[in-house]
Amino acid sequence: MSNPLLRVIRKVAARIYYDTLIRKTQTFGDVTWLGRPVWQNVQDLWTLQEVICRIKPSLIIECGTNRGGSSFFFATLFDLMGTDGKIVTVDVEKLHDMSHPRITYLLGSSTSDEIYKQIKAMADGVTGPILVMLDSDHSQKHVAGELERYAPLATVGSYCFVQDGCIDTEFMYRKARPGPLPAIEEYVAAHPEFQVDHALCERFVVTHHPLGWLKRVA
């Protein structure tokens, strides 16, 4: 699309659509997977399953269990794929009654030494790819702390996926700033072994996670 006017129209239309989608779904709070609340932008969820299918991680590390829908989504994908994939997910409080044999639930702060040691031990125990997802406290300071601890656990060719950078781009989330984006930008600048995968970030134009797909390249 080379016409400057058309580019502007496309951007404006995408922002209007995204704003409508957020409000219609109460920021995706009423989105479900197999009847379970998943709290994910459906476009981003589709991109996520494409990545999981391609990488076939042996372990997904999820910071931010919330209502458990995302980890359940991952577990059922592994079931369908017939792989040995496992999930470890951590949150500071339990907001669900989920259970699945592939999922280990941890209760505590993702940045605490105790939780990190448990997750690191699980990561050390697998031989296949590891995918990291950061979706807990979205403040810049907390995300920066999670990146320092968990991004190195992502294996080469896999990703550390930092969610909800939209906090720093969408007006309706302005009170929660600074959010993930400055933490992402600072981390990538200091760690050349990670690069933003712009193709994934922009897969469906509308996303909750701008600059969120950090690919480990070394």
Short mmCIF file of C-alpha atoms in Angstrom, two decimals:
data_model
loop_
_atom_site.label_atom_id
_atom_site.label_comp_id
_atom_site.label_asym_id
_atom_site.label_seq_id
_atom_site.Cartn_x
_atom_site.Cartn_y
_atom_site.Cartn_z
CA MET A 1 0.00 0.00 0.00
CA SER A 2 2.08 2.93 -1.34
CA ASN A 3 -0.57 5.66 -1.27
CA PRO A 4 0.05 7.81 1.87
CA LEU A 5 -3.65 8.60 2.26
CA LEU A 6 -4.57 4.91 2.14
CA ARG A 7 -1.95 4.15 4.81
CA VAL A 8 -3.46 6.77 7.10
CA ILE A 9 -6.98 5.45 6.48
CA ARG A 10 -5.83 1.91 7.25
CA LYS A 11 -4.25 2.97 10.56
CA VAL A 12 -7.31 4.96 11.61
CA ALA A 13 -9.68 2.11 10.68
CA ALA A 14 -7.57 -0.39 12.61
CA ARG A 15 -7.56 1.80 15.73
CA ILE A 16 -11.34 2.32 15.57
CA TYR A 17 -11.90 -1.42 15.13
CA TYR A 18 -9.53 -2.27 17.97
CA ASP A 19 -11.17 0.22 20.34
CA THR A 20 -14.60 -1.21 19.49
CA LEU A 21 -13.34 -4.77 19.98
CA ILE A 22 -11.85 -3.98 23.39
CA ARG A 23 -15.02 -2.33 24.62
CA LYS A 24 -17.33 -4.98 23.14
CA THR A 25 -15.44 -7.83 24.82
CA GLN A 26 -14.70 -5.88 28.04
CA THR A 27 -11.00 -6.09 27.12
CA PHE A 28 -11.54 -9.73 26.15
CA GLY A 29 -12.82 -10.67 29.59
CA ASP A 30 -15.74 -12.58 28.09
CA VAL A 31 -13.69 -14.61 25.58
CA THR A 32 -13.68 -18.35 26.29
CA TRP A 33 -11.85 -21.47 25.13
CA LEU A 34 -13.84 -24.71 25.46
CA GLY A 35 -16.09 -22.90 27.90
CA ARG A 36 -13.23 -21.59 30.07
CA PRO A 37 -12.43 -17.85 30.35
CA VAL A 38 -9.21 -17.25 28.42
CA TRP A 39 -8.87 -13.43 28.58
CA GLN A 40 -6.94 -13.10 25.32
CA ASN A 41 -7.31 -11.06 22.16
CA VAL A 42 -8.56 -13.69 19.71
CA GLN A 43 -6.17 -12.56 16.94
CA ASP A 44 -3.22 -12.86 19.30
CA LEU A 45 -4.46 -16.23 20.51
CA TRP A 46 -4.48 -17.49 16.93
CA THR A 47 -0.90 -16.28 16.39
CA LEU A 48 0.08 -17.97 19.63
CA GLN A 49 -1.27 -21.36 18.56
CA GLU A 50 0.58 -21.04 15.25
CA VAL A 51 3.85 -20.46 17.11
CA ILE A 52 3.22 -23.33 19.53
CA CYS A 53 2.44 -25.69 16.66
CA ARG A 54 5.61 -24.67 14.82
CA ILE A 55 8.00 -24.73 17.78
CA LYS A 56 6.42 -27.64 19.67
CA PRO A 57 7.80 -26.52 23.04
CA SER A 58 8.52 -29.12 25.69
CA LEU A 59 7.79 -26.48 28.32
CA ILE A 60 5.77 -23.27 28.38
CA ILE A 61 6.57 -20.95 31.27
CA GLU A 62 3.67 -18.61 32.01
CA CYS A 63 3.89 -15.72 34.45
CA GLY A 64 0.31 -14.69 35.21
CA THR A 65 -2.19 -17.54 35.59
CA ASN A 66 -5.22 -15.33 36.25
CA ARG A 67 -8.29 -17.52 35.62
CA GLY A 68 -6.27 -20.33 34.11
CA GLY A 69 -7.70 -20.18 30.61
CA SER A 70 -4.45 -19.60 28.75
CA SER A 71 -2.61 -22.49 30.38
CA PHE A 72 -5.65 -24.70 29.69
CA PHE A 73 -5.56 -23.55 26.07
CA PHE A 74 -1.88 -24.56 25.82
CA ALA A 75 -2.55 -27.93 27.45
CA THR A 76 -5.36 -28.79 25.04
CA LEU A 77 -3.17 -27.77 22.10
CA PHE A 78 -0.51 -30.18 23.34
CA ASP A 79 -3.21 -32.85 23.66
CA LEU A 80 -4.26 -32.29 20.05
CA MET A 81 -0.66 -32.24 18.83
CA GLY A 82 0.22 -35.38 20.75
CA THR A 83 3.49 -33.94 22.06
CA ASP A 84 5.13 -34.17 25.49
CA GLY A 85 4.50 -30.48 26.21
CA LYS A 86 4.09 -29.26 29.78
CA ILE A 87 3.13 -25.91 31.29
CA VAL A 88 4.20 -24.23 34.51
CA THR A 89 2.17 -21.18 35.44
CA VAL A 90 2.50 -18.82 38.40
CA ASP A 91 0.39 -16.11 40.00
CA VAL A 92 0.19 -14.31 43.33
CA GLU A 93 -3.37 -15.51 43.94
CA LYS A 94 -5.61 -18.37 42.84
CA LEU A 95 -8.60 -17.21 40.79
CA HIS A 96 -9.63 -20.54 39.23
CA ASP A 97 -10.48 -24.19 39.84
CA MET A 98 -8.66 -25.52 36.77
CA SER A 99 -6.63 -28.70 36.64
CA HIS A 100 -4.90 -30.60 33.86
CA PRO A 101 -2.17 -33.26 34.03
CA ARG A 102 0.12 -31.18 31.82
CA ILE A 103 -0.09 -28.06 34.02
CA THR A 104 1.85 -27.24 37.19
CA TYR A 105 0.33 -24.35 39.14
CA LEU A 106 2.56 -22.26 41.41
CA LEU A 107 1.39 -19.63 43.89
CA GLY A 108 3.65 -16.67 44.59
CA SER A 109 5.46 -13.78 42.94
CA SER A 110 7.10 -14.65 39.64
CA THR A 111 10.13 -12.55 40.56
CA SER A 112 10.71 -14.20 43.94
CA ASP A 113 13.75 -16.43 44.41
CA GLU A 114 11.60 -19.35 45.57
CA ILE A 115 9.36 -19.35 42.50
CA TYR A 116 12.23 -18.76 40.11
CA LYS A 117 14.20 -21.69 41.50
CA GLN A 118 11.23 -24.04 41.00
CA ILE A 119 10.68 -22.90 37.43
CA LYS A 120 14.40 -22.97 36.63
CA ALA A 121 14.57 -26.57 37.87
CA MET A 122 11.70 -27.52 35.55
CA ALA A 123 13.41 -25.77 32.64
CA ASP A 124 16.66 -27.60 33.36
CA GLY A 125 14.75 -30.89 33.28
CA VAL A 126 13.57 -30.65 29.66
CA THR A 127 15.58 -31.20 26.49
CA GLY A 128 13.19 -29.59 23.98
CA PRO A 129 12.30 -25.98 23.20
CA ILE A 130 11.10 -23.64 25.96
CA LEU A 131 8.61 -20.82 25.34
CA VAL A 132 8.28 -18.04 27.93
CA MET A 133 5.17 -15.90 28.37
CA LEU A 134 5.05 -12.83 30.62
CA ASP A 135 1.47 -11.84 31.45
CA SER A 136 1.33 -10.92 35.14
CA ASP A 137 1.94 -7.47 36.64
CA HIS A 138 2.34 -5.25 33.57
CA SER A 139 4.20 -2.36 35.23
CA GLN A 140 7.53 -1.46 33.66
CA LYS A 141 9.53 -2.36 36.76
CA HIS A 142 7.92 -5.78 37.18
CA VAL A 143 8.20 -6.69 33.50
CA ALA A 144 11.85 -5.66 33.54
CA GLY A 145 12.45 -7.98 36.50
CA GLU A 146 10.66 -10.88 34.79
CA LEU A 147 12.63 -10.34 31.59
CA GLU A 148 15.94 -10.52 33.43
CA ARG A 149 14.94 -13.78 35.09
CA TYR A 150 12.87 -15.65 32.55
CA ALA A 151 13.86 -14.48 29.07
CA PRO A 152 17.19 -16.39 29.33
CA LEU A 153 15.19 -19.60 29.84
CA ALA A 154 13.75 -19.31 26.32
CA THR A 155 15.72 -21.54 23.97
CA VAL A 156 17.35 -20.38 20.74
CA GLY A 157 14.72 -20.21 18.01
CA SER A 158 11.91 -19.87 20.54
CA TYR A 159 10.45 -16.76 22.15
CA CYS A 160 9.91 -14.72 25.24
CA PHE A 161 6.42 -13.34 24.62
CA VAL A 162 5.73 -10.16 26.60
CA GLN A 163 2.03 -9.39 26.73
CA ASP A 164 -0.06 -6.22 26.97
CA GLY A 165 2.25 -3.58 25.59
CA CYS A 166 -1.01 -1.94 24.49
CA ILE A 167 -1.00 -0.33 27.94
CA ASP A 168 1.57 2.08 26.53
CA THR A 169 -0.25 2.72 23.24
CA GLU A 170 -3.98 2.74 24.00
CA PHE A 171 -5.48 5.82 25.64
CA MET A 172 -7.93 3.80 27.75
CA TYR A 173 -5.02 2.12 29.59
CA ARG A 174 -3.04 5.30 30.24
CA LYS A 175 -3.45 5.13 34.05
CA ALA A 176 -1.45 1.88 34.13
CA ARG A 177 1.63 3.42 32.49
CA PRO A 178 4.56 2.99 32.24
CA GLY A 179 3.86 -0.56 31.12
CA PRO A 180 5.71 -3.30 29.25
CA LEU A 181 6.93 -1.37 26.19
CA PRO A 182 9.77 0.60 27.83
CA ALA A 183 10.88 -2.57 29.62
CA ILE A 184 10.91 -4.45 26.31
CA GLU A 185 12.84 -1.73 24.52
CA GLU A 186 15.46 -1.48 27.27
CA TYR A 187 15.88 -5.26 27.45
CA VAL A 188 16.29 -5.77 23.71
CA ALA A 189 18.78 -2.89 23.52
CA ALA A 190 20.91 -4.56 26.20
CA HIS A 191 20.49 -8.15 24.97
CA PRO A 192 21.35 -8.67 21.29
CA GLU A 193 20.53 -12.36 21.66
CA PHE A 194 16.88 -11.27 21.44
CA GLN A 195 15.21 -9.54 18.51
CA VAL A 196 11.65 -8.29 18.11
CA ASP A 197 9.86 -10.49 15.58
CA HIS A 198 7.85 -7.77 13.87
CA ALA A 199 6.12 -10.21 11.52
CA LEU A 200 4.50 -11.98 14.49
CA CYS A 201 3.76 -8.73 16.33
CA GLU A 202 1.92 -7.40 13.28
CA ARG A 203 0.41 -10.72 12.15
CA PHE A 204 -3.20 -9.51 12.21
CA VAL A 205 -2.54 -5.73 12.45
CA VAL A 206 -4.64 -5.45 15.61
CA THR A 207 -2.80 -6.72 18.69
CA HIS A 208 -2.67 -6.41 22.46
CA HIS A 209 1.08 -7.05 22.41
CA PRO A 210 3.05 -4.54 20.29
CA LEU A 211 6.76 -5.46 20.23
CA GLY A 212 5.85 -8.44 22.40
CA TRP A 213 7.35 -11.32 20.41
CA LEU A 214 11.03 -11.45 21.39
CA LYS A 215 12.82 -14.17 19.42
CA ARG A 216 15.97 -15.66 20.86
CA VAL A 217 18.52 -15.75 18.04
CA ALA A 218 21.68 -16.65 19.96
#
